[in-house]
mmCIF file of N, CA and C in Angstrom:
data_model
loop_
_atom_site.group_PDB
_atom_site.id
_atom_site.type_symbol
_atom_site.label_atom_id
_atom_site.label_comp_id
_atom_site.label_asym_id
_atom_site.label_seq_id
_atom_site.Cartn_x
_atom_site.Cartn_y
_atom_site.Cartn_z
ATOM 1 N N MET B 10 26.094 6.846 132.746
ATOM 2 C CA MET B 10 25.468 6.418 134.013
ATOM 3 C C MET B 10 23.797 6.183 133.417
ATOM 4 N N THR B 11 23.247 5.029 133.891
ATOM 5 C CA THR B 11 21.739 4.960 133.909
ATOM 6 C C THR B 11 20.801 5.308 134.615
ATOM 7 N N GLU B 12 19.588 5.821 134.067
ATOM 8 C CA GLU B 12 18.917 6.535 134.828
ATOM 9 C C GLU B 12 17.381 5.736 135.261
ATOM 10 N N LEU B 13 17.247 5.491 136.067
ATOM 11 C CA LEU B 13 16.052 4.465 136.645
ATOM 12 C C LEU B 13 15.244 5.955 137.351
ATOM 13 N N THR B 14 13.725 5.941 136.939
ATOM 14 C CA THR B 14 13.073 6.780 137.665
ATOM 15 C C THR B 14 11.792 6.027 138.207
ATOM 16 N N LEU B 15 11.040 6.030 139.541
ATOM 17 C CA LEU B 15 10.345 4.812 139.648
ATOM 18 C C LEU B 15 9.165 6.241 140.120
ATOM 19 N N TYR B 16 8.187 6.265 139.073
ATOM 20 C CA TYR B 16 6.452 7.356 139.315
ATOM 21 C C TYR B 16 5.751 6.179 140.551
ATOM 22 N N GLU B 17 5.195 6.940 141.640
ATOM 23 C CA GLU B 17 4.671 6.497 142.612
ATOM 24 C C GLU B 17 3.172 6.997 142.661
ATOM 25 N N GLU B 18 2.427 6.371 143.751
ATOM 26 C CA GLU B 18 1.285 6.968 144.013
ATOM 27 C C GLU B 18 1.436 7.995 145.226
ATOM 28 N N ALA B 19 0.587 8.840 145.811
ATOM 29 C CA ALA B 19 0.967 9.377 147.196
ATOM 30 C C ALA B 19 1.281 8.759 148.496
ATOM 31 N N MET B 20 2.516 8.874 148.794
ATOM 32 C CA MET B 20 2.563 8.119 150.173
ATOM 33 C C MET B 20 2.846 8.913 150.954
ATOM 34 N N CYS B 21 2.791 8.633 152.406
ATOM 35 C CA CYS B 21 3.390 9.615 153.673
ATOM 36 C C CYS B 21 4.502 9.856 153.853
ATOM 37 N N CYS B 22 5.351 8.907 153.264
ATOM 38 C CA CYS B 22 6.926 9.546 152.787
ATOM 39 C C CYS B 22 7.001 9.257 151.895
ATOM 40 N N SER B 23 8.855 9.768 151.625
ATOM 41 C CA SER B 23 9.485 9.132 150.107
ATOM 42 C C SER B 23 9.281 8.003 149.695
ATOM 43 N N THR B 24 9.266 7.082 150.697
ATOM 44 C CA THR B 24 9.516 5.729 149.932
ATOM 45 C C THR B 24 8.208 4.990 150.311
ATOM 46 N N GLY B 25 7.682 5.357 151.694
ATOM 47 C CA GLY B 25 6.515 4.503 151.845
ATOM 48 C C GLY B 25 6.750 3.510 153.237
ATOM 49 N N VAL B 26 7.823 3.675 153.210
ATOM 50 C CA VAL B 26 8.445 2.918 154.467
ATOM 51 C C VAL B 26 8.662 3.244 155.641
ATOM 52 N N CYS B 27 7.715 3.344 156.528
ATOM 53 C CA CYS B 27 7.912 4.335 157.588
ATOM 54 C C CYS B 27 6.572 3.509 158.641
ATOM 55 N N GLY B 28 6.696 3.958 159.818
ATOM 56 C CA GLY B 28 5.274 3.819 160.531
ATOM 57 C C GLY B 28 5.768 2.384 161.120
ATOM 58 N N PRO B 29 5.070 1.986 161.915
ATOM 59 C CA PRO B 29 5.147 0.633 162.747
ATOM 60 C C PRO B 29 5.346 -0.701 161.888
ATOM 61 N N ASP B 30 4.092 -0.159 160.635
ATOM 62 C CA ASP B 30 3.879 -1.238 160.151
ATOM 63 C C ASP B 30 3.905 -1.077 158.292
ATOM 64 N N PRO B 31 5.331 -1.003 157.853
ATOM 65 C CA PRO B 31 5.345 -0.644 156.681
ATOM 66 C C PRO B 31 5.321 -1.889 155.403
ATOM 67 N N ASP B 32 4.258 -1.698 154.414
ATOM 68 C CA ASP B 32 3.905 -2.236 153.514
ATOM 69 C C ASP B 32 5.192 -3.191 153.174
ATOM 70 N N ASP B 33 5.133 -4.332 152.993
ATOM 71 C CA ASP B 33 6.152 -5.387 152.975
ATOM 72 C C ASP B 33 6.428 -5.159 151.009
ATOM 73 N N GLU B 34 5.821 -5.108 150.279
ATOM 74 C CA GLU B 34 6.223 -4.826 148.942
ATOM 75 C C GLU B 34 6.881 -3.654 148.402
ATOM 76 N N LEU B 35 6.408 -2.532 149.574
ATOM 77 C CA LEU B 35 7.394 -1.495 149.255
ATOM 78 C C LEU B 35 9.086 -1.611 150.271
ATOM 79 N N VAL B 36 9.037 -2.334 151.137
ATOM 80 C CA VAL B 36 9.968 -2.628 151.702
ATOM 81 C C VAL B 36 11.009 -3.506 150.807
ATOM 82 N N GLU B 37 10.490 -4.355 150.149
ATOM 83 C CA GLU B 37 11.448 -4.916 149.284
ATOM 84 C C GLU B 37 12.162 -4.164 148.175
ATOM 85 N N VAL B 38 10.798 -3.187 147.503
ATOM 86 C CA VAL B 38 11.431 -2.453 146.242
ATOM 87 C C VAL B 38 12.545 -1.574 146.468
ATOM 88 N N SER B 39 12.235 -0.696 147.974
ATOM 89 C CA SER B 39 13.328 -0.041 148.394
ATOM 90 C C SER B 39 14.718 -0.917 148.567
ATOM 91 N N ALA B 40 14.732 -2.100 149.127
ATOM 92 C CA ALA B 40 15.684 -2.970 149.401
ATOM 93 C C ALA B 40 16.268 -3.227 147.700
ATOM 94 N N ALA B 41 15.719 -3.143 146.949
ATOM 95 C CA ALA B 41 16.082 -3.710 145.876
ATOM 96 C C ALA B 41 16.875 -2.542 144.729
ATOM 97 N N LEU B 42 16.124 -1.227 145.204
ATOM 98 C CA LEU B 42 16.559 -0.385 144.373
ATOM 99 C C LEU B 42 18.323 0.078 145.325
ATOM 100 N N ASP B 43 17.804 0.040 146.703
ATOM 101 C CA ASP B 43 19.393 0.167 147.098
ATOM 102 C C ASP B 43 20.321 -0.945 146.619
ATOM 103 N N GLN B 44 20.362 -2.323 146.441
ATOM 104 C CA GLN B 44 21.121 -3.086 145.976
ATOM 105 C C GLN B 44 21.679 -2.920 144.454
ATOM 106 N N LEU B 45 20.534 -1.996 143.783
ATOM 107 C CA LEU B 45 21.140 -1.969 142.401
ATOM 108 C C LEU B 45 21.756 -0.674 142.086
ATOM 109 N N GLU B 46 21.376 0.167 143.086
ATOM 110 C CA GLU B 46 22.527 1.340 143.298
ATOM 111 C C GLU B 46 23.802 0.646 143.565
ATOM 112 N N ASP B 47 24.290 -0.202 144.645
ATOM 113 C CA ASP B 47 25.747 -0.917 144.724
ATOM 114 C C ASP B 47 26.155 -1.715 143.708
ATOM 115 N N GLU B 48 25.130 -2.237 142.704
ATOM 116 C CA GLU B 48 25.866 -3.175 141.558
ATOM 117 C C GLU B 48 25.752 -2.498 140.517
ATOM 118 N N PHE B 49 25.251 -1.536 140.004
ATOM 119 C CA PHE B 49 25.173 -0.944 138.725
ATOM 120 C C PHE B 49 25.606 0.264 138.925
ATOM 121 N N ASP B 50 25.877 0.891 137.850
ATOM 122 C CA ASP B 50 26.316 2.234 137.656
ATOM 123 C C ASP B 50 24.742 3.277 137.387
ATOM 124 N N VAL B 51 23.823 3.051 138.469
ATOM 125 C CA VAL B 51 22.535 3.487 137.850
ATOM 126 C C VAL B 51 22.223 4.809 138.846
ATOM 127 N N ASP B 52 21.239 5.830 138.608
ATOM 128 C CA ASP B 52 21.308 6.647 139.315
ATOM 129 C C ASP B 52 19.525 6.473 139.389
ATOM 130 N N VAL B 53 19.135 6.268 140.622
ATOM 131 C CA VAL B 53 17.704 6.169 140.845
ATOM 132 C C VAL B 53 17.057 7.288 141.887
ATOM 133 N N THR B 54 15.998 7.630 141.025
ATOM 134 C CA THR B 54 15.048 8.587 141.543
ATOM 135 C C THR B 54 13.356 7.940 142.062
ATOM 136 N N ARG B 55 12.985 8.555 142.997
ATOM 137 C CA ARG B 55 11.800 7.908 142.977
ATOM 138 C C ARG B 55 10.898 9.163 143.651
ATOM 139 N N ALA B 56 9.682 9.298 142.660
ATOM 140 C CA ALA B 56 8.899 10.204 142.531
ATOM 141 C C ALA B 56 7.743 9.898 143.342
ATOM 142 N N ASN B 57 6.823 10.584 144.091
ATOM 143 C CA ASN B 57 5.581 9.825 144.612
ATOM 144 C C ASN B 57 4.979 11.350 144.434
ATOM 145 N N MET B 58 3.506 11.202 144.123
ATOM 146 C CA MET B 58 2.741 12.611 143.842
ATOM 147 C C MET B 58 2.452 13.547 144.976
ATOM 148 N N GLN B 59 2.737 12.936 146.360
ATOM 149 C CA GLN B 59 2.757 13.860 147.528
ATOM 150 C C GLN B 59 3.628 14.800 147.050
ATOM 151 N N HIS B 60 5.113 13.972 147.413
ATOM 152 C CA HIS B 60 6.282 14.809 147.491
ATOM 153 C C HIS B 60 7.131 15.304 146.413
ATOM 154 N N ASN B 61 6.781 14.875 145.349
ATOM 155 C CA ASN B 61 7.511 15.330 144.270
ATOM 156 C C ASN B 61 6.132 15.464 143.030
ATOM 157 N N ILE B 62 5.401 16.241 143.065
ATOM 158 C CA ILE B 62 4.230 16.686 142.217
ATOM 159 C C ILE B 62 4.786 17.471 140.884
ATOM 160 N N ASP B 63 5.596 17.913 141.150
ATOM 161 C CA ASP B 63 6.375 18.640 139.960
ATOM 162 C C ASP B 63 6.806 17.863 139.028
ATOM 163 N N GLN B 64 7.449 16.681 139.964
ATOM 164 C CA GLN B 64 8.244 15.895 138.602
ATOM 165 C C GLN B 64 6.884 15.164 137.861
ATOM 166 N N PHE B 65 6.122 14.931 138.227
ATOM 167 C CA PHE B 65 5.035 14.503 137.435
ATOM 168 C C PHE B 65 4.314 15.255 136.351
ATOM 169 N N LEU B 66 4.166 16.776 136.818
ATOM 170 C CA LEU B 66 3.582 17.676 136.041
ATOM 171 C C LEU B 66 4.766 17.934 134.791
ATOM 172 N N GLU B 67 6.207 17.966 135.409
ATOM 173 C CA GLU B 67 7.080 18.296 134.231
ATOM 174 C C GLU B 67 7.601 17.101 133.060
ATOM 175 N N THR B 68 6.977 15.944 133.726
ATOM 176 C CA THR B 68 7.036 14.889 132.369
ATOM 177 C C THR B 68 5.735 14.447 132.020
ATOM 178 N N GLN B 69 5.655 14.854 130.586
ATOM 179 C CA GLN B 69 4.835 14.905 129.528
ATOM 180 C C GLN B 69 4.171 13.560 129.712
ATOM 181 N N ARG B 70 5.040 12.388 129.396
ATOM 182 C CA ARG B 70 4.056 11.047 129.254
ATOM 183 C C ARG B 70 3.600 10.605 130.367
ATOM 184 N N ILE B 71 3.833 10.886 131.684
ATOM 185 C CA ILE B 71 3.765 10.627 132.781
ATOM 186 C C ILE B 71 2.443 11.037 132.989
ATOM 187 N N TYR B 72 2.547 12.344 133.060
ATOM 188 C CA TYR B 72 1.370 12.995 133.153
ATOM 189 C C TYR B 72 0.214 12.791 132.655
ATOM 190 N N ASP B 73 0.167 12.300 131.173
ATOM 191 C CA ASP B 73 -0.445 12.026 130.272
ATOM 192 C C ASP B 73 -1.117 10.505 130.888
ATOM 193 N N LEU B 74 -0.476 9.671 130.902
ATOM 194 C CA LEU B 74 -0.826 8.633 131.651
ATOM 195 C C LEU B 74 -1.729 8.625 132.766
ATOM 196 N N VAL B 75 -0.942 9.458 133.789
ATOM 197 C CA VAL B 75 -2.144 9.119 134.709
ATOM 198 C C VAL B 75 -3.173 10.028 134.986
ATOM 199 N N GLN B 76 -3.278 10.984 133.743
ATOM 200 C CA GLN B 76 -4.430 11.714 133.299
ATOM 201 C C GLN B 76 -5.592 10.802 132.768
ATOM 202 N N GLU B 77 -4.867 9.875 131.713
ATOM 203 C CA GLU B 77 -5.813 8.889 130.994
ATOM 204 C C GLU B 77 -6.227 7.896 131.747
ATOM 205 N N ASN B 78 -5.504 7.290 132.763
ATOM 206 C CA ASN B 78 -5.556 6.178 133.562
ATOM 207 C C ASN B 78 -6.099 6.226 135.241
ATOM 208 N N GLY B 79 -5.695 7.282 135.502
ATOM 209 C CA GLY B 79 -5.632 7.619 137.182
ATOM 210 C C GLY B 79 -4.791 6.771 137.693
ATOM 211 N N PRO B 80 -4.207 7.161 139.173
ATOM 212 C CA PRO B 80 -3.311 6.644 139.608
ATOM 213 C C PRO B 80 -3.053 5.290 139.890
ATOM 214 N N SER B 81 -4.246 4.441 139.440
ATOM 215 C CA SER B 81 -4.156 2.606 139.081
ATOM 216 C C SER B 81 -3.159 2.799 138.125
ATOM 217 N N ILE B 82 -2.516 3.060 137.209
ATOM 218 C CA ILE B 82 -1.447 3.031 136.541
ATOM 219 C C ILE B 82 -0.002 2.952 137.066
ATOM 220 N N LEU B 83 -0.255 3.626 138.477
ATOM 221 C CA LEU B 83 1.151 3.713 139.265
ATOM 222 C C LEU B 83 1.607 2.373 139.927
ATOM 223 N N PRO B 84 2.919 1.985 140.255
ATOM 224 C CA PRO B 84 4.032 2.712 139.360
ATOM 225 C C PRO B 84 4.351 2.512 138.000
ATOM 226 N N ILE B 85 5.240 3.773 137.849
ATOM 227 C CA ILE B 85 5.457 3.505 136.540
ATOM 228 C C ILE B 85 6.848 3.572 136.828
ATOM 229 N N VAL B 86 7.521 2.721 135.742
ATOM 230 C CA VAL B 86 9.168 2.621 135.976
ATOM 231 C C VAL B 86 9.630 2.843 134.571
ATOM 232 N N VAL B 87 10.525 3.917 134.519
ATOM 233 C CA VAL B 87 11.162 4.490 133.315
ATOM 234 C C VAL B 87 12.819 4.033 133.512
ATOM 235 N N VAL B 88 13.260 3.947 132.532
ATOM 236 C CA VAL B 88 15.061 3.239 132.233
ATOM 237 C C VAL B 88 15.520 4.268 131.169
ATOM 238 N N ASP B 89 16.147 4.974 131.512
ATOM 239 C CA ASP B 89 16.935 6.136 130.692
ATOM 240 C C ASP B 89 15.793 6.422 129.691
ATOM 241 N N GLY B 90 14.491 7.031 129.742
ATOM 242 C CA GLY B 90 13.944 7.688 129.142
ATOM 243 C C GLY B 90 12.224 6.958 128.705
ATOM 244 N N ASP B 91 12.426 5.651 128.765
ATOM 245 C CA ASP B 91 12.037 4.362 128.297
ATOM 246 C C ASP B 91 11.204 3.959 129.308
ATOM 247 N N ILE B 92 10.074 3.997 129.071
ATOM 248 C CA ILE B 92 8.722 3.191 130.436
ATOM 249 C C ILE B 92 8.767 1.783 129.885
ATOM 250 N N VAL B 93 9.273 1.139 130.946
ATOM 251 C CA VAL B 93 9.882 -0.365 131.110
ATOM 252 C C VAL B 93 8.361 -1.317 132.062
ATOM 253 N N MET B 94 7.781 -0.387 132.841
ATOM 254 C CA MET B 94 6.772 -1.302 133.454
ATOM 255 C C MET B 94 5.681 -0.171 133.960
ATOM 256 N N LYS B 95 4.564 -0.667 133.830
ATOM 257 C CA LYS B 95 3.483 0.231 134.374
ATOM 258 C C LYS B 95 2.714 -0.906 135.587
ATOM 259 N N SER B 96 1.743 -0.363 136.239
ATOM 260 C CA SER B 96 0.467 -0.725 137.386
ATOM 261 C C SER B 96 1.375 -1.762 137.937
ATOM 262 N N GLU B 97 2.535 -1.902 138.140
ATOM 263 C CA GLU B 97 3.128 -3.156 139.483
ATOM 264 C C GLU B 97 4.473 -2.800 139.725
ATOM 265 N N TYR B 98 4.757 -3.106 140.919
ATOM 266 C CA TYR B 98 6.338 -3.092 141.426
ATOM 267 C C TYR B 98 6.864 -4.195 140.698
ATOM 268 N N PRO B 99 8.260 -3.836 140.164
ATOM 269 C CA PRO B 99 9.217 -4.622 139.817
ATOM 270 C C PRO B 99 9.966 -5.561 140.724
ATOM 271 N N SER B 100 10.329 -6.640 140.769
ATOM 272 C CA SER B 100 11.146 -7.277 141.463
ATOM 273 C C SER B 100 12.798 -6.923 141.093
ATOM 274 N N TYR B 101 13.484 -7.396 142.197
ATOM 275 C CA TYR B 101 14.887 -7.326 142.087
ATOM 276 C C TYR B 101 15.299 -7.779 140.568
ATOM 277 N N ASP B 102 14.756 -8.588 140.154
ATOM 278 C CA ASP B 102 15.470 -9.523 138.928
ATOM 279 C C ASP B 102 14.965 -8.886 137.802
ATOM 280 N N GLU B 103 13.961 -8.647 138.090
ATOM 281 C CA GLU B 103 13.375 -7.808 136.827
ATOM 282 C C GLU B 103 13.895 -6.467 136.376
ATOM 283 N N LEU B 104 14.170 -5.613 137.681
ATOM 284 C CA LEU B 104 15.214 -4.289 137.595
ATOM 285 C C LEU B 104 16.367 -4.699 136.738
ATOM 286 N N ALA B 105 17.120 -5.733 137.259
ATOM 287 C CA ALA B 105 18.127 -6.099 137.061
ATOM 288 C C ALA B 105 18.408 -6.400 135.529
ATOM 289 N N ALA B 106 17.615 -6.689 135.023
ATOM 290 C CA ALA B 106 17.018 -7.295 133.748
ATOM 291 C C ALA B 106 17.175 -5.856 133.045
ATOM 292 N N GLU B 107 16.337 -5.477 133.305
ATOM 293 C CA GLU B 107 16.335 -3.630 132.580
ATOM 294 C C GLU B 107 17.137 -3.081 132.789
ATOM 295 N N LEU B 108 18.256 -2.973 133.475
ATOM 296 C CA LEU B 108 19.246 -2.279 133.433
ATOM 297 C C LEU B 108 20.502 -3.168 132.763
ATOM 298 N N ASP B 109 20.172 -4.088 132.914
ATOM 299 C CA ASP B 109 21.453 -4.789 131.841
ATOM 300 C C ASP B 109 21.165 -4.369 130.366
ATOM 301 N N THR B 110 20.078 -4.712 129.965
ATOM 302 C CA THR B 110 19.722 -4.074 128.538
ATOM 303 C C THR B 110 20.060 -2.680 128.756
ATOM 304 N N ALA B 111 19.634 -2.003 129.231
ATOM 305 C CA ALA B 111 20.064 -0.436 129.016
ATOM 306 C C ALA B 111 21.710 -0.177 129.071
ATOM 307 N N ARG B 112 22.366 -1.078 129.734
ATOM 308 C CA ARG B 112 24.032 -0.982 130.001
ATOM 309 C C ARG B 112 24.475 -1.487 128.981
ATOM 310 N N ASN B 113 23.977 -2.673 127.626
ATOM 311 C CA ASN B 113 24.317 -3.519 126.623
ATOM 312 C C ASN B 113 23.668 -2.546 125.397
ATOM 313 N N ALA B 114 22.991 -1.696 125.405
ATOM 314 C CA ALA B 114 22.265 -1.043 124.499
ATOM 315 C C ALA B 114 23.470 -0.189 123.816
ATOM 316 N N PRO B 115 23.460 -0.009 122.655
ATOM 317 C CA PRO B 115 24.074 0.624 121.539
ATOM 318 C C PRO B 115 24.189 2.144 122.190
ATOM 319 N N GLN B 116 25.063 2.830 122.370
ATOM 320 C CA GLN B 116 25.191 4.055 122.499
ATOM 321 C C GLN B 116 25.201 5.152 121.453
ATOM 322 N N GLU B 117 24.149 6.554 121.251
ATOM 323 C CA GLU B 117 24.184 6.833 120.182
ATOM 324 C C GLU B 117 25.049 8.012 120.172
ATOM 325 N N ALA B 118 25.860 8.344 119.457
ATOM 326 C CA ALA B 118 27.274 9.428 119.302
ATOM 327 C C ALA B 118 26.454 10.934 119.235
#
């Protein structure tokens, strides 16, 4: 199973899609992640600084990037341990392409 982790800045809830006027970009990302889970064999995890700070602290590469660049480096997208995107939310098509690449990559024995 492919693992996709989305490291995000601090938000009021785990997805940022709450309240009377949620950010359209976050709504699109949430919908894309849901669609990807339905279409691919992928385990999606969202870690935001407010609710999942331990995940940032325990993942050295992510911690180092945030320390060096500040929160403007977020969001960071990681697929199977590889950082595939920084500083912007990916579209559904970009995520699907990354998952296709991961799915077709040779498996280590």
